[in-house]
GROMACS .gro file of C-alpha atoms in nm:
model
   82
    1ASP     CA    1  -0.816   0.625  -1.034
    2SER     CA    2  -0.813   0.872  -0.746
    3ALA     CA    3  -1.119   0.724  -0.570
    4THR     CA    4  -0.949   0.383  -0.553
    5ALA     CA    5  -0.627   0.541  -0.429
    6MET     CA    6  -0.813   0.722  -0.150
    7LEU     CA    7  -0.992   0.402  -0.048
    8ILE     CA    8  -0.661   0.215  -0.030
    9ALA     CA    9  -0.502   0.498   0.172
   10LYS     CA   10  -0.790   0.510   0.422
   11GLU     CA   11  -0.788   0.131   0.470
   12ASN     CA   12  -0.409   0.135   0.511
   13GLU     CA   13  -0.434   0.404   0.780
   14LEU     CA   14  -0.707   0.210   0.963
   15LEU     CA   15  -0.485  -0.099   0.968
   16MET     CA   16  -0.188   0.100   1.098
   17LYS     CA   17  -0.401   0.259   1.372
   18LYS     CA   18  -0.478  -0.092   1.499
   19SER     CA   19  -0.118  -0.216   1.464
   20HIS     CA   20   0.164  -0.218   1.716
   21ILE     CA   21   0.431  -0.355   1.479
   22ILE     CA   22   0.531  -0.260   1.127
   23LEU     CA   23   0.788  -0.432   0.905
   24LEU     CA   24   0.919  -0.201   0.631
   25ASN     CA   25   1.096  -0.315   0.315
   26MET     CA   26   1.323  -0.014   0.255
   27THR     CA   27   1.490  -0.153  -0.058
   28PRO     CA   28   1.502   0.119  -0.327
   29TRP     CA   29   1.211   0.071  -0.568
   30HIS     CA   30   1.188   0.235  -0.911
   31GLY     CA   31   1.465   0.478  -0.824
   32PRO     CA   32   1.711   0.563  -0.549
   33SER     CA   33   1.469   0.552  -0.254
   34MET     CA   34   1.221   0.324  -0.088
   35ASP     CA   35   0.864   0.317  -0.217
   36VAL     CA   36   0.681   0.640  -0.130
   37GLY     CA   37   0.397   0.443   0.028
   38THR     CA   38   0.645   0.268   0.253
   39ALA     CA   39   0.796   0.606   0.346
   40PHE     CA   40   0.446   0.729   0.440
   41GLU     CA   41   0.387   0.418   0.651
   42ALA     CA   42   0.720   0.469   0.829
   43GLY     CA   43   0.628   0.828   0.909
   44PHE     CA   44   0.277   0.739   1.019
   45MET     CA   45   0.399   0.473   1.261
   46SER     CA   46   0.684   0.698   1.382
   47ALA     CA   47   0.430   0.967   1.468
   48LYS     CA   48   0.215   0.708   1.644
   49ALA     CA   49   0.522   0.595   1.842
   50GLU     CA   50   0.566   0.950   1.974
   51TYR     CA   51   0.245   0.900   2.173
   52GLN     CA   52   0.282   0.528   2.249
   53PRO     CA   53   0.661   0.463   2.258
   54GLU     CA   54   0.631   0.148   2.469
   55ASN     CA   55   0.370  -0.006   2.236
   56ILE     CA   56   0.514   0.044   1.886
   57LEU     CA   57   0.786  -0.159   1.715
   58ILE     CA   58   0.920  -0.037   1.379
   59ILE     CA   59   1.153  -0.267   1.185
   60GLY     CA   60   1.311  -0.167   0.854
   61TYR     CA   61   1.518  -0.389   0.627
   62TYR     CA   62   1.678  -0.406   0.282
   63GLU     CA   63   1.634  -0.712   0.057
   64LYS     CA   64   1.982  -0.668  -0.089
   65GLU     CA   65   2.298  -0.476  -0.017
   66VAL     CA   66   2.228  -0.107  -0.075
   67GLU     CA   67   2.472   0.184  -0.097
   68LEU     CA   68   2.389   0.374   0.221
   69ASN     CA   69   2.531   0.704   0.098
   70PHE     CA   70   2.236   0.862  -0.087
   71ALA     CA   71   2.454   1.084  -0.308
   72LYS     CA   72   2.654   0.783  -0.424
   73ARG     CA   73   2.332   0.590  -0.489
   74ILE     CA   74   2.202   0.877  -0.707
   75ALA     CA   75   2.531   0.900  -0.893
   76SER     CA   76   2.538   0.526  -0.964
   77LEU     CA   77   2.182   0.532  -1.098
   78TYR     CA   78   2.192   0.844  -1.311
   79PHE     CA   79   2.555   0.928  -1.382
   80THR     CA   80   2.716   0.597  -1.470
   81SER     CA   81   2.918   0.749  -1.756
   82ILE     CA   82   3.106   0.993  -1.530
   0.00000   0.00000   0.00000
């Protein structure tokens, strides 16, 4: 429900405010892109790094080989018969 989602979001933000390092699994999840929560976390920590560039380390990785060209990744997922 939405109350649980808001609680999770607030707790996640509190943890990120205390953190100096974030490790992001950017492997596409349920579609052509990384998880939307992971994308939010990447943006949150990137914004934090604007104000504390010497104190923030952001590391992103893929669990498997991923087509880096987004258009090709979309085509392979949704237009396989073309």
